[in-house]
XYZ file of C-alpha atoms in Angstrom:
339
model
C 0.000 0.000 0.000
C 1.477 3.332 -1.075
C 1.195 6.771 0.501
C -0.725 8.086 -2.509
C -3.294 5.298 -2.297
C -3.899 5.822 1.416
C -3.899 9.619 1.106
C -6.336 9.688 -1.811
C -8.689 7.296 -0.031
C -8.980 9.765 2.843
C -9.682 12.612 0.430
C -12.464 10.541 -1.119
C -13.879 9.675 2.295
C -13.971 13.369 3.171
C -15.825 14.159 -0.054
C -18.250 11.310 0.603
C -19.059 12.574 4.098
C -19.531 16.120 2.824
C -21.701 15.085 -0.136
C -23.911 12.799 1.941
C -24.008 15.342 4.770
C -23.110 12.669 7.303
C -24.934 9.387 7.651
C -28.150 7.842 6.388
C -31.119 7.157 8.640
C -30.501 3.426 9.016
C -26.908 3.984 10.181
C -28.020 6.658 12.640
C -30.598 4.272 14.071
C -28.036 1.477 14.469
C -25.570 3.812 16.176
C -28.250 5.099 18.551
C -29.395 1.559 19.371
C -25.812 0.649 20.270
C -25.281 3.756 22.398
C -28.261 5.984 23.313
C -25.887 8.863 24.106
C -25.044 8.959 20.391
C -28.088 10.846 19.168
C -28.617 11.589 15.485
C -27.600 15.199 16.040
C -24.373 14.308 17.830
C -23.382 11.673 15.254
C -23.938 14.146 12.430
C -21.900 16.743 14.326
C -19.033 14.270 14.718
C -19.115 13.327 11.038
C -19.085 16.995 10.039
C -15.985 17.431 12.176
C -14.262 14.484 10.500
C -15.208 15.770 7.055
C -13.768 19.164 8.039
C -10.249 17.861 8.650
C -10.450 15.498 5.667
C -10.793 18.429 3.263
C -8.372 18.065 0.387
C -6.625 21.392 1.052
C -6.185 20.528 4.720
C -4.729 17.104 3.990
C -2.303 18.538 1.439
C -1.140 21.130 3.981
C -0.559 18.387 6.553
C 1.249 16.243 3.997
C 3.550 19.152 3.181
C 4.197 20.207 6.787
C 5.050 16.690 7.967
C 6.561 15.505 4.684
C 4.276 12.501 4.864
C 5.339 11.044 1.533
C 9.071 11.341 2.272
C 8.614 10.059 5.845
C 6.351 7.164 4.846
C 7.336 4.186 7.016
C 9.839 1.982 5.195
C 9.236 -0.778 7.737
C 5.592 -0.500 8.827
C 5.006 -1.106 12.521
C 1.934 -2.733 14.027
C 0.439 0.189 15.951
C -2.315 -0.626 18.395
C -5.163 1.811 18.896
C -7.283 1.415 22.018
C -10.159 3.680 21.059
C -12.354 5.547 23.509
C -16.129 5.547 23.174
C -17.226 8.713 24.931
C -18.217 10.604 21.767
C -19.000 9.353 18.231
C -15.995 8.404 16.109
C -13.494 9.716 18.658
C -10.907 7.095 17.683
C -10.870 8.042 14.010
C -8.203 10.758 14.266
C -5.668 8.316 15.720
C -6.469 5.858 12.943
C -5.995 8.589 10.345
C -2.574 9.501 11.743
C -1.392 5.879 11.882
C -2.361 5.229 8.277
C -0.955 8.516 6.939
C 2.369 7.545 8.523
C 2.522 4.258 6.636
C 1.984 1.957 9.600
C -0.459 -0.895 10.171
C -3.391 -0.148 12.469
C -4.498 -2.772 14.975
C -7.690 -1.298 16.363
C -9.634 -2.351 19.420
C -12.926 -0.511 19.215
C -14.872 0.579 22.252
C -18.066 -1.394 22.833
C -19.782 2.018 22.923
C -18.642 3.075 19.454
C -18.360 0.100 17.125
C -21.028 0.719 14.498
C -19.929 4.214 13.474
C -16.215 3.395 13.497
C -16.811 0.275 11.397
C -18.814 2.369 8.939
C -15.953 4.864 8.595
C -13.370 2.103 8.175
C -15.427 0.211 5.614
C -16.230 3.349 3.638
C -12.564 4.411 3.593
C -11.466 0.924 2.522
C -13.790 1.058 -0.486
C -11.630 3.817 -1.951
C -8.481 1.685 -1.863
C -7.356 -0.077 -5.071
C -7.961 -3.369 -3.252
C -10.402 -2.978 -0.336
C -9.554 -6.445 0.950
C -5.886 -5.437 1.265
C -6.551 -2.922 4.032
C -3.819 -1.902 6.520
C -6.467 -1.990 9.275
C -7.045 -4.976 11.534
C -9.894 -4.953 14.031
C -8.815 -6.943 17.053
C -9.666 -7.639 20.660
C -6.046 -8.047 21.720
C -2.964 -5.855 21.700
C -0.475 -8.716 22.082
C 0.954 -8.362 18.581
C 1.432 -4.598 18.524
C 4.831 -2.908 18.419
C 3.580 0.510 19.544
C 0.400 1.768 21.157
C -1.957 4.741 21.243
C -4.412 4.326 24.105
C -7.142 6.539 25.506
C -8.818 5.789 28.817
C -9.378 6.815 32.404
C -6.683 7.647 34.939
C -6.887 4.081 36.259
C -6.667 2.374 32.873
C -3.839 4.708 31.850
C -1.742 3.405 34.741
C -2.509 -0.155 33.672
C -1.557 0.563 30.057
C 1.665 2.286 31.109
C 2.723 -0.761 33.129
C 1.635 -3.417 30.644
C 3.225 -1.676 27.628
C 6.236 -0.187 29.445
C 8.665 -1.744 26.961
C 6.941 -0.344 23.862
C 6.618 3.175 22.430
C 3.303 4.570 23.628
C 0.986 7.525 23.726
C -1.255 6.974 26.729
C -4.008 9.473 27.452
C -5.905 9.749 30.717
C -8.846 11.831 31.917
C -8.963 15.411 30.711
C -11.715 17.938 30.407
C -12.091 21.591 29.420
C -12.988 24.872 31.058
C -14.282 28.349 30.301
C -12.941 31.656 31.595
C -15.598 34.337 32.038
C -15.149 38.025 32.861
C -18.785 39.073 33.336
C -18.911 41.142 30.137
C -20.081 38.349 27.823
C -22.989 39.088 25.496
C -26.101 36.930 25.247
C -24.924 35.458 21.939
C -21.536 34.615 23.442
C -23.185 32.825 26.357
C -25.344 30.923 23.881
C -22.188 29.864 22.058
C -20.704 28.719 25.372
C -23.721 26.437 25.635
C -22.383 24.493 22.650
C -19.066 23.966 24.408
C -20.914 22.684 27.471
C -23.781 20.619 26.063
C -22.705 19.195 22.707
C -22.130 15.448 23.117
C -23.914 15.869 26.485
C -20.658 17.207 27.908
C -18.911 13.848 27.605
C -15.922 14.806 25.465
C -12.494 15.824 26.711
C -13.122 19.138 24.923
C -16.457 19.605 26.701
C -16.524 22.482 29.173
C -17.216 21.073 32.631
C -15.970 23.998 34.720
C -16.234 27.781 34.702
C -13.782 30.262 36.177
C -15.779 33.395 37.036
C -14.859 36.671 38.789
C -15.946 37.286 42.366
C -19.409 38.843 42.417
C -20.340 37.245 39.085
C -24.071 37.333 38.261
C -25.088 33.868 37.073
C -28.590 34.915 35.989
C -27.750 35.881 32.354
C -25.769 32.665 31.876
C -28.527 30.471 33.305
C -31.096 32.269 31.152
C -29.133 31.625 27.957
C -28.416 27.993 28.852
C -32.176 27.481 29.249
C -32.393 27.364 25.453
C -30.996 23.808 25.717
C -34.220 22.589 27.340
C -34.558 19.810 24.748
C -31.812 17.991 26.654
C -34.488 16.912 29.114
C -36.193 14.969 26.311
C -33.201 12.630 26.402
C -33.946 10.068 29.100
C -30.358 9.433 30.136
C -29.490 13.105 30.454
C -32.723 13.845 32.327
C -32.091 10.966 34.737
C -28.583 12.257 35.467
C -29.791 15.819 35.982
C -32.610 14.792 38.342
C -30.325 12.464 40.294
C -27.648 15.128 40.768
C -30.321 17.655 41.751
C -31.670 15.272 44.380
C -28.174 14.699 45.788
C -27.577 18.433 46.150
C -30.975 19.018 47.755
C -30.764 16.100 50.195
C -27.303 17.187 51.298
C -28.372 20.841 51.397
C -25.449 21.864 49.216
C -25.625 25.375 47.717
C -26.115 25.446 43.953
C -27.801 27.195 41.042
C -30.538 25.428 39.069
C -32.279 26.603 35.893
C -34.256 23.388 35.409
C -31.795 22.013 32.847
C -28.361 22.113 34.434
C -26.929 22.616 37.901
C -24.099 24.998 38.815
C -22.045 24.181 41.879
C -18.944 25.807 43.355
C -16.288 23.113 43.262
C -12.538 23.018 42.668
C -12.576 19.781 40.655
C -12.420 20.199 36.875
C -14.552 17.199 35.929
C -18.240 17.390 36.757
C -21.040 14.812 36.581
C -23.457 14.884 33.647
C -26.053 17.570 34.332
C -23.687 19.609 36.523
C -21.212 22.416 35.795
C -18.583 23.313 38.361
C -17.443 26.875 38.904
C -14.645 28.555 40.820
C -14.289 32.227 41.717
C -11.184 34.302 41.036
C -10.316 37.741 42.405
C -7.867 38.985 39.758
C -5.760 37.854 36.806
C -2.928 36.568 38.986
C -5.350 34.486 41.040
C -6.995 33.147 37.874
C -3.701 32.143 36.305
C -2.603 30.439 39.517
C -5.821 28.410 39.741
C -5.587 27.296 36.119
C -1.894 26.497 36.431
C -2.640 24.089 39.286
C -4.879 22.023 37.008
C -3.262 22.619 33.628
C -2.194 18.982 33.210
C -5.862 17.967 33.220
C -7.182 20.710 30.918
C -7.683 19.766 27.282
C -8.688 23.234 26.081
C -10.103 26.541 27.331
C -12.682 28.912 25.877
C -13.150 32.607 26.570
C -14.783 35.716 25.112
C -13.031 36.327 21.782
C -10.215 34.110 23.100
C -8.964 36.919 25.358
C -7.352 34.563 27.844
C -3.949 33.143 26.784
C -4.181 29.868 24.837
C -7.977 29.957 24.814
C -10.476 29.505 21.985
C -13.553 31.604 21.176
C -16.848 30.449 22.668
C -18.638 27.832 20.594
C -15.529 26.321 18.987
C -14.316 23.773 21.548
C -16.001 20.879 19.749
C -14.594 21.805 16.337
C -10.923 20.811 16.583
C -8.614 21.176 13.617
C -6.418 18.339 12.391
C -3.455 19.600 14.438
C -5.372 19.945 17.713
C -3.797 16.767 19.047
C -5.268 15.334 22.237
C -3.247 16.154 25.379
C -0.947 18.321 23.224
C 1.075 15.300 22.087
C 1.814 15.370 18.349
C 0.647 11.963 17.149
C 2.278 12.276 13.733
C 5.700 13.094 15.203
C 5.374 10.067 17.497
C 4.465 7.787 14.598
C 7.256 9.095 12.379
C 9.751 8.316 15.148
C 8.940 4.589 15.148
């Protein structure tokens, strides 16, 4: 399999996803039946994101920047991919990087995200000169791999690190994202923040689970704008989580804000349960930077009004990563080219 064949197949897959505007109804139904968190809207959002970084111009820019053709693996390695299943198709980017580097992908799919990933793999393979000669192997074991890319929890990350200690690895653990507010946000900006919080039901590592707000912050405008996401309560699993967390806070008489859709609670922890957003107060810029610095190793990305805070993104863009927005800030292509 040559670089050109693999590269062109990804271009064709991107065109296919753009032309079909995502997935057909039967696929969406199968994906939802497998994982009720993967609603039609969220699957289509994920496929739009994949199509975005499979644009021909984008892929050519990546190929030029990383000299993919010149650095194509002369001795392909068996690279294991332990895919997560928290949001639709989340393991696809790792697969893309492995294949664009000329290696063989040994993929263990999450039980929560098999149907969509298999659809993407099968569709991509159809654009190869010989679809049966695919460099992708779906497997339940990582025994044969020579390198590994694994995504999991803090506990599983420790297990992976020990088990694969003698092999080159990228091992990712729990991360989440946060928003920095200054109290001057407009209604439309707060609505955009709602996307960063609620898309994928807040289950992605790029989902905002915590807010840093100035002392004296008025939560009323934010809660009012987030009320526009009231359709979330039509989703049984989200509604059950929200009502459970609300009951816990009430029974324990813990102070919180509640707009009938989501709960706000003052809490230092970055990660919050589904249906809850944590917040922490800051008194000035120095205090804010100190608080964020303490948790920086667990922050995937940050959003802020017009990206005013250093290394932040504008509201509403957290769930639209570019090709080079590598998880945990580790350049997957550089890792693969070093094998």
